[in-house]
Each structure stands twice: as C-alpha cells, then as structure tokens.
mmCIF file of C-alpha atoms in Angstrom:
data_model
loop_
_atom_site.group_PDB
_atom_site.id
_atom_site.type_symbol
_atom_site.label_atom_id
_atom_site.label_comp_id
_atom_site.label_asym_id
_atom_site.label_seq_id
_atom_site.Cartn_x
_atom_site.Cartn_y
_atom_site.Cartn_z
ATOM 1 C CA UNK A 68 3.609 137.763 108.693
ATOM 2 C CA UNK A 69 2.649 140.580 111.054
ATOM 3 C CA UNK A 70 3.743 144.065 109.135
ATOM 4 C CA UNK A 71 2.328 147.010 108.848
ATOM 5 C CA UNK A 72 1.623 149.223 105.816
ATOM 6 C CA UNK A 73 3.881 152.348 108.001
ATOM 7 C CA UNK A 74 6.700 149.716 107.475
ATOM 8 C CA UNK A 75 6.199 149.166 104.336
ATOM 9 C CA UNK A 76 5.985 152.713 103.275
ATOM 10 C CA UNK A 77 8.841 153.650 105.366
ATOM 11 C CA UNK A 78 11.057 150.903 103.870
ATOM 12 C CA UNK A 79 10.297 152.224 100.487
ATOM 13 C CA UNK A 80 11.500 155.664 101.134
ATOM 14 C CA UNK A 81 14.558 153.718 102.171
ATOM 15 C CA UNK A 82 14.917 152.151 99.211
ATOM 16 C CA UNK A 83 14.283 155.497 96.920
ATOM 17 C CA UNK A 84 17.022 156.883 99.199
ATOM 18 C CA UNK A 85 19.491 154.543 100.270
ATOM 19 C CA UNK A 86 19.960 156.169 103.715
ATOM 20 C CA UNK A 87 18.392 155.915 106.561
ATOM 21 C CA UNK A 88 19.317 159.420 107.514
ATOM 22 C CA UNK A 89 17.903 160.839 104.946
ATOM 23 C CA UNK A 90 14.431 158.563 104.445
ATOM 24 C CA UNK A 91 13.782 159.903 108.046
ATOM 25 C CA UNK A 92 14.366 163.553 106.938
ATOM 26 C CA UNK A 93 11.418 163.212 104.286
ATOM 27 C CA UNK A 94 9.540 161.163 106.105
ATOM 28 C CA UNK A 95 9.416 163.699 109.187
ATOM 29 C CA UNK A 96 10.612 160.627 111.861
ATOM 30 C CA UNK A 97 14.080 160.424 113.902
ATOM 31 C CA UNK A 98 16.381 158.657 112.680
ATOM 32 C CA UNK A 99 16.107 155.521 115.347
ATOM 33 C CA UNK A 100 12.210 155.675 114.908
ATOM 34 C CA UNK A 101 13.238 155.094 111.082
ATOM 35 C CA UNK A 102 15.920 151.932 112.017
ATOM 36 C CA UNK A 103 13.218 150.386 114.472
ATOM 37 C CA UNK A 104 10.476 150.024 111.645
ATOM 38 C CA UNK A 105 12.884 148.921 109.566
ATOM 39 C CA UNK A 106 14.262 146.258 111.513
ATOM 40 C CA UNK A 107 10.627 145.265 113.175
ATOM 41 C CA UNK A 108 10.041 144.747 109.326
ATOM 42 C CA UNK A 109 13.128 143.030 109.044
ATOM 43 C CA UNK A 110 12.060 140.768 111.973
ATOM 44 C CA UNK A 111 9.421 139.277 109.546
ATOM 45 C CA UNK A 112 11.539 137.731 106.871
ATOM 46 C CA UNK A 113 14.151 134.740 107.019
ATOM 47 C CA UNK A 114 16.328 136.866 104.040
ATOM 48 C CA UNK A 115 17.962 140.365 104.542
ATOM 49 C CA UNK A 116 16.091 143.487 103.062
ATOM 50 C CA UNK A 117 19.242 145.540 102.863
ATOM 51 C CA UNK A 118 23.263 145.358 104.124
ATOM 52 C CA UNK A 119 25.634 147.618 105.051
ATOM 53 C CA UNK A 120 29.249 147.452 103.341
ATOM 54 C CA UNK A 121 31.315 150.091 104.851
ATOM 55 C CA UNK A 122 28.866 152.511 105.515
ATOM 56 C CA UNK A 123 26.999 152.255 102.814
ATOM 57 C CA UNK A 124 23.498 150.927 102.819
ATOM 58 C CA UNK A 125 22.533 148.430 100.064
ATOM 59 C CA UNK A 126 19.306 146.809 98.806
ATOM 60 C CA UNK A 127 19.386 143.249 98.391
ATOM 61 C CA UNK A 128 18.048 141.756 95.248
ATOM 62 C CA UNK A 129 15.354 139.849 97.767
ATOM 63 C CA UNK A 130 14.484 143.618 99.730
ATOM 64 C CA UNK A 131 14.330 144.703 95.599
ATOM 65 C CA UNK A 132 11.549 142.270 94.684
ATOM 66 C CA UNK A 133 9.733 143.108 98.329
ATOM 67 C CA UNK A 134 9.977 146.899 97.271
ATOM 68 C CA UNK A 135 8.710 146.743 94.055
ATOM 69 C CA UNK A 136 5.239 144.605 95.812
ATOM 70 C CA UNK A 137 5.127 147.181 98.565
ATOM 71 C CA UNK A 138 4.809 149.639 96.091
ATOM 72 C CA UNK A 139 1.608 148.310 94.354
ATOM 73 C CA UNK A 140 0.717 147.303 97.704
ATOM 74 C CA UNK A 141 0.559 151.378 98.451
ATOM 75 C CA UNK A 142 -0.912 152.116 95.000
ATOM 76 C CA UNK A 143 -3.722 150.143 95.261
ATOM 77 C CA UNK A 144 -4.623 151.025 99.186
ATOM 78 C CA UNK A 145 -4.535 154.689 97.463
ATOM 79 C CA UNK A 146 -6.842 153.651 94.684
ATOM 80 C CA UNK A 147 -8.648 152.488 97.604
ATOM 81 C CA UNK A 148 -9.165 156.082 99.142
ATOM 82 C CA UNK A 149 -8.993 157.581 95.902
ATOM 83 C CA UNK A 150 -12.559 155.127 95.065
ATOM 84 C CA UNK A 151 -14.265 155.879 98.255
ATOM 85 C CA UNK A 152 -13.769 159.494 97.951
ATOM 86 C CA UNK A 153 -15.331 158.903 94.356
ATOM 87 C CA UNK A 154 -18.318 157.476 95.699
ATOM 88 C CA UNK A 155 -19.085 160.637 97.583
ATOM 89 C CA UNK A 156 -19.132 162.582 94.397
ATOM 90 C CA UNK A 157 -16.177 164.194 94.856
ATOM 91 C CA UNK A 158 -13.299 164.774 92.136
ATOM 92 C CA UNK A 159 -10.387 162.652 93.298
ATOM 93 C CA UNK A 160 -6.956 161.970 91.946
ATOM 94 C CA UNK A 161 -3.239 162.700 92.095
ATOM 95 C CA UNK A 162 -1.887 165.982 90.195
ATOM 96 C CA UNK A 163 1.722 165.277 89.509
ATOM 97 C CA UNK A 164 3.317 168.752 88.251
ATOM 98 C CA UNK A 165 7.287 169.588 87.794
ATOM 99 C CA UNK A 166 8.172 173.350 87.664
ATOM 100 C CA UNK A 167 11.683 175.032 87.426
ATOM 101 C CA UNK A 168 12.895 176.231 90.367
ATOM 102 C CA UNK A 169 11.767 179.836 90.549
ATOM 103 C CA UNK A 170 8.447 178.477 89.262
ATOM 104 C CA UNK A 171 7.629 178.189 92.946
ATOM 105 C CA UNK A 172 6.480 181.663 93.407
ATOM 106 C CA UNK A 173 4.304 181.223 90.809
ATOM 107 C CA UNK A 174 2.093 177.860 90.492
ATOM 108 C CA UNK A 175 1.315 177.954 94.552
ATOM 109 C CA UNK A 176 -1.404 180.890 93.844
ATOM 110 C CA UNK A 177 -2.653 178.784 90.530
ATOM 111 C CA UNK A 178 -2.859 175.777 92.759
ATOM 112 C CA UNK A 179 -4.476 176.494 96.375
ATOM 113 C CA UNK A 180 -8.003 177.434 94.992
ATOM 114 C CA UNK A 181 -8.358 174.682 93.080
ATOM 115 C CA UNK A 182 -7.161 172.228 96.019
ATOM 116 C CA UNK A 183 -9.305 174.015 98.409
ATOM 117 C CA UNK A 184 -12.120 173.483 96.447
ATOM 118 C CA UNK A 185 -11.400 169.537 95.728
ATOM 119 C CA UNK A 186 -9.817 167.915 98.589
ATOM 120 C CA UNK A 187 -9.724 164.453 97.307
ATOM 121 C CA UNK A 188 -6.571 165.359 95.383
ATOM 122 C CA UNK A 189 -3.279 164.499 96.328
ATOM 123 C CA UNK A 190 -0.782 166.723 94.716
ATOM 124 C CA UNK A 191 2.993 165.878 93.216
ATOM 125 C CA UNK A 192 4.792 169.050 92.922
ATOM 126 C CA UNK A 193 8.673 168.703 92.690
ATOM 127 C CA UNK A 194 10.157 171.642 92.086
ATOM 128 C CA UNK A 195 13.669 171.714 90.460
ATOM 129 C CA UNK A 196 16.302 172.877 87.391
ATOM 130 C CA UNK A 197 14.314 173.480 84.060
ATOM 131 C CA UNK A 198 16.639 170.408 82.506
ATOM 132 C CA UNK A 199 15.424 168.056 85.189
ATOM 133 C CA UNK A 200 11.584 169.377 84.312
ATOM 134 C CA UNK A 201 11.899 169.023 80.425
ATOM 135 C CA UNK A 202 13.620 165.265 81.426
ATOM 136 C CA UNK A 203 10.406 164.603 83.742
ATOM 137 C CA UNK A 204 8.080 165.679 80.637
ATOM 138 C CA UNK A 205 9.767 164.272 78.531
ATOM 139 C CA UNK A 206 9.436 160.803 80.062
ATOM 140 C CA UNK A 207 6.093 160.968 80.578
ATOM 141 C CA UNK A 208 6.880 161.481 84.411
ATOM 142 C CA UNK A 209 4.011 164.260 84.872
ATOM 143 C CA UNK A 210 1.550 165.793 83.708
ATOM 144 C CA UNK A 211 2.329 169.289 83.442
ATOM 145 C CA UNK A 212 5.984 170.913 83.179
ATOM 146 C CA UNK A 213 5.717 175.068 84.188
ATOM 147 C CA UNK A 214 8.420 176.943 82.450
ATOM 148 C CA UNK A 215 9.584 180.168 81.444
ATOM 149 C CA UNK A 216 10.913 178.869 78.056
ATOM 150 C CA UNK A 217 9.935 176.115 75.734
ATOM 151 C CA UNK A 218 11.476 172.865 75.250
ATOM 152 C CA UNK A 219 13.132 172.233 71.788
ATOM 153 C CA UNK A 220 12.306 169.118 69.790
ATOM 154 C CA UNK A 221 9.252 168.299 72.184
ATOM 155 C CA UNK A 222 5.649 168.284 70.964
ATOM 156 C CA UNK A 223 3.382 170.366 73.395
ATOM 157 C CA UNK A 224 0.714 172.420 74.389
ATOM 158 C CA UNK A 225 0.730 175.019 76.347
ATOM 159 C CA UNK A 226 -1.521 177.739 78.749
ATOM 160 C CA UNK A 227 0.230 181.099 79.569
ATOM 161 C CA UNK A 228 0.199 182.336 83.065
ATOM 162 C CA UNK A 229 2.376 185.811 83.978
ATOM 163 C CA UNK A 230 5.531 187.104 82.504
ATOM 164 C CA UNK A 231 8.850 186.195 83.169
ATOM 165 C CA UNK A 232 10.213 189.280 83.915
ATOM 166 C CA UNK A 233 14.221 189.528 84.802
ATOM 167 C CA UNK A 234 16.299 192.506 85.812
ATOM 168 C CA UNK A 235 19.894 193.059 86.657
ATOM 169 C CA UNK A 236 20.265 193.764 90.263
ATOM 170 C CA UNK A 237 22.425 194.724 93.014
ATOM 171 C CA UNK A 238 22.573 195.263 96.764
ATOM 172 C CA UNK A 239 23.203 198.910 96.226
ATOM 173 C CA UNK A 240 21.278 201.714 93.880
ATOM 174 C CA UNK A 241 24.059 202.556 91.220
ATOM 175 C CA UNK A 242 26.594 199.356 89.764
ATOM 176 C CA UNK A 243 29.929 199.180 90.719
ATOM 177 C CA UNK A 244 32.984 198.257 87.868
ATOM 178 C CA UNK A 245 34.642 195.811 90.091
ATOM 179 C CA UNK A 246 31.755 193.440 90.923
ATOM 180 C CA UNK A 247 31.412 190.098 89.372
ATOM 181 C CA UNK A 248 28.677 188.975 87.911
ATOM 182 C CA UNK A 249 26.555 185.893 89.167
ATOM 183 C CA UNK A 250 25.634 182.954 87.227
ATOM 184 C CA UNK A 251 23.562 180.176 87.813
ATOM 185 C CA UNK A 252 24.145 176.723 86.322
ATOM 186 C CA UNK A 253 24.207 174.858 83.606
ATOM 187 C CA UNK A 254 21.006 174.109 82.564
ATOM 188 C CA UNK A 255 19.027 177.347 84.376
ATOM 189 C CA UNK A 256 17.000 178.611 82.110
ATOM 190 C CA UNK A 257 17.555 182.091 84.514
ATOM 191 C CA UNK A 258 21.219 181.259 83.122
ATOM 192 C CA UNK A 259 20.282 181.169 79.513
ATOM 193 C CA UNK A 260 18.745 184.057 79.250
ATOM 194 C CA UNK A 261 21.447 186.116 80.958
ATOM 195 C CA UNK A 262 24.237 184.635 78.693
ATOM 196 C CA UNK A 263 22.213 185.542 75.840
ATOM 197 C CA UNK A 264 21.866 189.247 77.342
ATOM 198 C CA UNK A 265 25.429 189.837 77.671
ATOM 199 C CA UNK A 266 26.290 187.777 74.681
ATOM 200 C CA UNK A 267 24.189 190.285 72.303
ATOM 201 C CA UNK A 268 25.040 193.192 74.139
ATOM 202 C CA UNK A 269 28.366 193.634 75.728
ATOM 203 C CA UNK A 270 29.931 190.148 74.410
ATOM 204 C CA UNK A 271 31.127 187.151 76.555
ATOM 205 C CA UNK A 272 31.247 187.757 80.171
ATOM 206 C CA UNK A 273 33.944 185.842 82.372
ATOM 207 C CA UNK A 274 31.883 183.507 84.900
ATOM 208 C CA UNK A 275 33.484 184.164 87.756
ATOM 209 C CA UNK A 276 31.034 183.141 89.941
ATOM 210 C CA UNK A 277 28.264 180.210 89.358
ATOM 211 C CA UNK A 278 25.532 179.057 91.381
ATOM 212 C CA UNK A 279 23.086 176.239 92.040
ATOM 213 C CA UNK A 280 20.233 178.054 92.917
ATOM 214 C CA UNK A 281 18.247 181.641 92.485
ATOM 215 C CA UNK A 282 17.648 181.712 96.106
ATOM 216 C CA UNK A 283 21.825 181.402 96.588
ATOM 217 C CA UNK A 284 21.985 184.052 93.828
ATOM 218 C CA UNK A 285 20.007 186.332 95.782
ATOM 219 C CA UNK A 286 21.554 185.735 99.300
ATOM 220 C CA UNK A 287 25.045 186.328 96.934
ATOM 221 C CA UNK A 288 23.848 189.645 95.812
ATOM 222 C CA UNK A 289 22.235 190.814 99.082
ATOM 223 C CA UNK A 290 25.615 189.661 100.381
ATOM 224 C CA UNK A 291 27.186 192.129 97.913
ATOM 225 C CA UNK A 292 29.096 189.896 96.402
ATOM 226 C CA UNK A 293 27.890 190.629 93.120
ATOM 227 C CA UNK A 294 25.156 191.322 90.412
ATOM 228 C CA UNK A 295 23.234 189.360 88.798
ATOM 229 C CA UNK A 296 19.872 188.688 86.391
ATOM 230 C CA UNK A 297 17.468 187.602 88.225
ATOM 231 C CA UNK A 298 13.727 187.295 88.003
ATOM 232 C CA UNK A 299 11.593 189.862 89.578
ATOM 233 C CA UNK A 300 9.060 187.227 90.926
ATOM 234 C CA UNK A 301 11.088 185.718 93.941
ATOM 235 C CA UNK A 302 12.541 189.527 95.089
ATOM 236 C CA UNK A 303 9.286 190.921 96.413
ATOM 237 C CA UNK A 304 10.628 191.094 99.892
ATOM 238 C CA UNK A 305 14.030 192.073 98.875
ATOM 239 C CA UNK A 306 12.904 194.823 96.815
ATOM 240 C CA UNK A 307 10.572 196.382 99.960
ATOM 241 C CA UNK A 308 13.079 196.076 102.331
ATOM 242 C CA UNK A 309 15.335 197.755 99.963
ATOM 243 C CA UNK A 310 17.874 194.742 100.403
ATOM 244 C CA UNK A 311 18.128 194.252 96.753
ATOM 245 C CA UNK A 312 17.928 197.361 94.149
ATOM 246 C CA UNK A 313 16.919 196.845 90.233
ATOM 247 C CA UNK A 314 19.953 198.578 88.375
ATOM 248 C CA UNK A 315 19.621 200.450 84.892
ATOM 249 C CA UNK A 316 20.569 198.880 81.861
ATOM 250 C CA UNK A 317 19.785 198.538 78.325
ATOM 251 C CA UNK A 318 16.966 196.004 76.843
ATOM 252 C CA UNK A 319 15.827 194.758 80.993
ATOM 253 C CA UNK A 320 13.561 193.839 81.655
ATOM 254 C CA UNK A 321 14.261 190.259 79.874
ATOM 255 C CA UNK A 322 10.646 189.084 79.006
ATOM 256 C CA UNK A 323 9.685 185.543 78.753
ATOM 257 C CA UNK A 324 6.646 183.789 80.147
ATOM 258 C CA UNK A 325 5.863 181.359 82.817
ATOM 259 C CA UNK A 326 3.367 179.083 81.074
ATOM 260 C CA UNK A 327 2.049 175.462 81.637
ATOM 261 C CA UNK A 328 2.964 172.992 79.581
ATOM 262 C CA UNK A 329 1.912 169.228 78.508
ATOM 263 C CA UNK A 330 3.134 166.374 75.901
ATOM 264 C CA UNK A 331 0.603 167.547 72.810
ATOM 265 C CA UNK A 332 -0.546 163.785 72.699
ATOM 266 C CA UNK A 333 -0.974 162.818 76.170
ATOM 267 C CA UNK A 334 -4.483 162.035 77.208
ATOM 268 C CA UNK A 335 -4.986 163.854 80.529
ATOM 269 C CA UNK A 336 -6.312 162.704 83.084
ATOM 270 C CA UNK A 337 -9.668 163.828 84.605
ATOM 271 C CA UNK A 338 -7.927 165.776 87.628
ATOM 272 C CA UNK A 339 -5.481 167.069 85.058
ATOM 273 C CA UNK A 340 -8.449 168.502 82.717
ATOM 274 C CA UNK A 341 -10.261 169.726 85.635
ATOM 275 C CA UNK A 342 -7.139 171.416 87.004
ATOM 276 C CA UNK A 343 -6.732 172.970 83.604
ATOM 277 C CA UNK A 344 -10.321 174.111 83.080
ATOM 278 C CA UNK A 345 -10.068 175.515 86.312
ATOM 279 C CA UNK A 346 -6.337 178.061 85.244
ATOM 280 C CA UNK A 347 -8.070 178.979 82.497
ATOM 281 C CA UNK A 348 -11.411 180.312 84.102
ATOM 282 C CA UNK A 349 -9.391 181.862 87.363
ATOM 283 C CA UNK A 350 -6.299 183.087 85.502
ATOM 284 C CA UNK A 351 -7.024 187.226 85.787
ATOM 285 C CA UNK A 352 -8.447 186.728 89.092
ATOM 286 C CA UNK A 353 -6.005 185.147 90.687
ATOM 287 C CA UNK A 354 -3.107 187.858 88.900
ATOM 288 C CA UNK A 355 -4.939 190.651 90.155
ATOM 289 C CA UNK A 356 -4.958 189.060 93.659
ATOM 290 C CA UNK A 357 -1.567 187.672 93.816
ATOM 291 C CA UNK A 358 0.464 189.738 91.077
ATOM 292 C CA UNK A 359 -0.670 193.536 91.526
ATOM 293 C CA UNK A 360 2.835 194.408 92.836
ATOM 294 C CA UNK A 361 4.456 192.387 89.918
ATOM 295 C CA UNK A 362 2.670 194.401 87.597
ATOM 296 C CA UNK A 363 3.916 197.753 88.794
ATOM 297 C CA UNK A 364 7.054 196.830 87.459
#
C-alpha cells in the first residue's frame, strides 16, 4: 500500500459530498486534480471505493468502512500536531462554533484576537439558519451556538455580546404603498421577529416574497424590489453609500441580542474556557473598536 494522507483526506471530502465537483470546490483543487487522487487511491485497492450509476456517484459499503479509518487516521495525525504544539507551551485545540447566518458580522471581531494570540487553534465556524444552529447544539455538534434569540426547551448558558438591532428598510428615503414586503424563511430567526412585528401591529402580512438569505434580502431591497426588516449589523456599507435607507415606523428598532450560547451541562473544553475567559475580559474593547458606528444608531 503506497497512499498518501492528501488522498485520504481528499477522498473523505468525497465521501461527505458525494461529488467530485463539489469536494474540489471546498477543497480549493480542479476538478481532474480531485479524480486523479482519487483514482491513484483507487489504484491501491483490489475493491471499488465508489461507482457511478447514471451520474450519480456512490460510496460502496467497502469505500464506507475505508472512510470511516481514514477519518481516525486524520484525527489522530491532528492530535499529533495538536500534542507537539502542546509541548511548546502553547494552548492548542479545535474551537468548533455554529452561528446564524447574520451572526457573521458579529463573532469575526470576538474571534481574531483571540486566534492571533493562540495559533495552535484550529477553528470550526459554520455559519448557517438559526434552526440548523439550535440542531448543531442541540446534538452536541459544537461548542458554542451565537444567536439573537434563545432556544426553547434547551438547557443553556449564555454570554451577551451586542444588540440585535432590526429596522425596516428601503432603497429609497420615504415607503412606497405598492411595495411588497420581504421575508426570509422558515426558520430565520430575522423572519420571526418580523412576523411578530407586523402580527402585533398591523396584523398578518401577505408573503409575497420569501428568501433564503439576509444577504439576498438586501440585494432584493437595494434592487427595489421591496422592504424589508432587516438587521442593522450587515448594512454598514449600504447605509454609507446611501444604497439602503432606514424607514420610520412604529416600535423599530426590534431589539434582541446576539449572545453566545452553550448546553448548561457540557464540560468545555480547555480551548472553549479559554476562548470564553477571553469574550468576557475583551468584550467593551472590542465594541468600541468594531461597533462605534452600530452604536450611533
């Protein structure tokens, strides 16, 4: 057997993805650099890794058991790094953090400090819809979930960071009647707290238009295709270049907070703690660095 760890890391990706198109995507190859690893890995067993039916790539129930050794095979060259970065008396570790989407103009300026000042940390960050978040917490997938509203039925802690702060906004200083409004979807906790708005204070508003995304929301709105509650955070930019206007109207801003949060009875781990301790001491330094123009609003 003459394989490398490269082609064992790359099949993996191919497993997690079933496509070779789009393990070379994440992986930052071509696609034939991709399907020559594969197949030089390939080269080394009698029974096939994977088969295509149709097009559809398939793992094999052998390639299953060789993905699932691969894997430890990866963890434990990590713990391998991990120990000899240990031995020079530095803090070393993976961070594995989920935040809801527009969470990611927020826990960047909580995290680079703390990674600049301990490199031997690998971090996690997968940023996506607050239901996928509170699924990932839930599961013990990570250790911290960052939110703008708290998970029902789930026993947690919590550190506050900034306010939430969401406006109604438009593409043009004054509202006009015969826009829609823009949602986002199911599950958005952006969406939540704009049904509840109009809900309490003008009744049930036809969804005429949904969306997967704030950032679509915004290009929507800048596009003039409607208005829509959005959260002040992510329209910096917009606002400056005048490409997005907050309108008037009655109870905005919406106020909730972006916090941290963590399974109440999960023992963190020492990157976690240190990661924690470290929020907690630079919190008002790093919002009067990052968030001064936040706070003008």
């Amino acid at each position: 057997m003459n394989y490398t760890i490269h082609q064992l890391q790359i099949f993996l990706k191919v497993v997690q993805k079933l496509s070779i198109t789009k393990a070379a995507e994440e992986l930052f190859m071509t696609q034939p650099a991709v399907s020559i690893q594969l197949k030089n890995l390939q080269d080394q067993f009698d029974i096939p890794l994977t088969e295509v039916i149709g097009r559809q790539l398939y793992v094999t129930e052998f390639g299953k058991e060789i993905a699932v050794i691969a894997e430890r095979v990866i963890e434990e060259l990590e713990n391998i790094n991990y120990k000899t970065i240990e031995y020079k008396g530095m803090l070393k570790g993976k961070l594995v953090i989920s935040s809801a989407s527009t969470g990611k103009y927020v826990i960047p300026f909580f995290l680079s400090g703390f990674l600049e000042n301990n490199p031997g940390i690998d971090l996690v960050l997968d940023v996506t819809n607050k239901s996928m978040v509170i699924e990932s917490l839930k599961n013990n997938l990570i250790e911290f979930a960052l939110v703008s509203q708290l998970p029902e039925k789930l026993n947690i802690e919590e550190e506050l960071l900034v306010d939430n702060k969401l406006y109604l906004v438009g593409n043009e200083p004054e509202r006009a009647k015969d826009k829609p409004l823009i949602y986002r979807e199911e599950g958005s906790a952006t969406r939540m707290a704009m049904e509840k708005y109009f809900n309490d204070s003008k009744g049930k508003q036809r969804k005429q238009i949904e969306l997967s995304t704030n950032e679509a929301v915004k290009q929507a709105v800048i596009a003039g295709l409607g208005y829509s509650i959005m959260p002040l955070i992510g329209l910096q930019n917009e606002l400056m270049q005048e490409q997005v206007f907050i309108l008037p109207a009655k109870k905005t801003p919406i106020v909730t907070q972006w916090r941290l949060i963590w399974l109440k009875e999960k023992k963190l781990s020492p990157v976690a703690k240190a990661f924690l301790e470290f929020v907690r001491s630079e919190k008002q330094s790093i919002l009067q660095k990052n968030f001064d123009w936040y706070n003008k609003y």
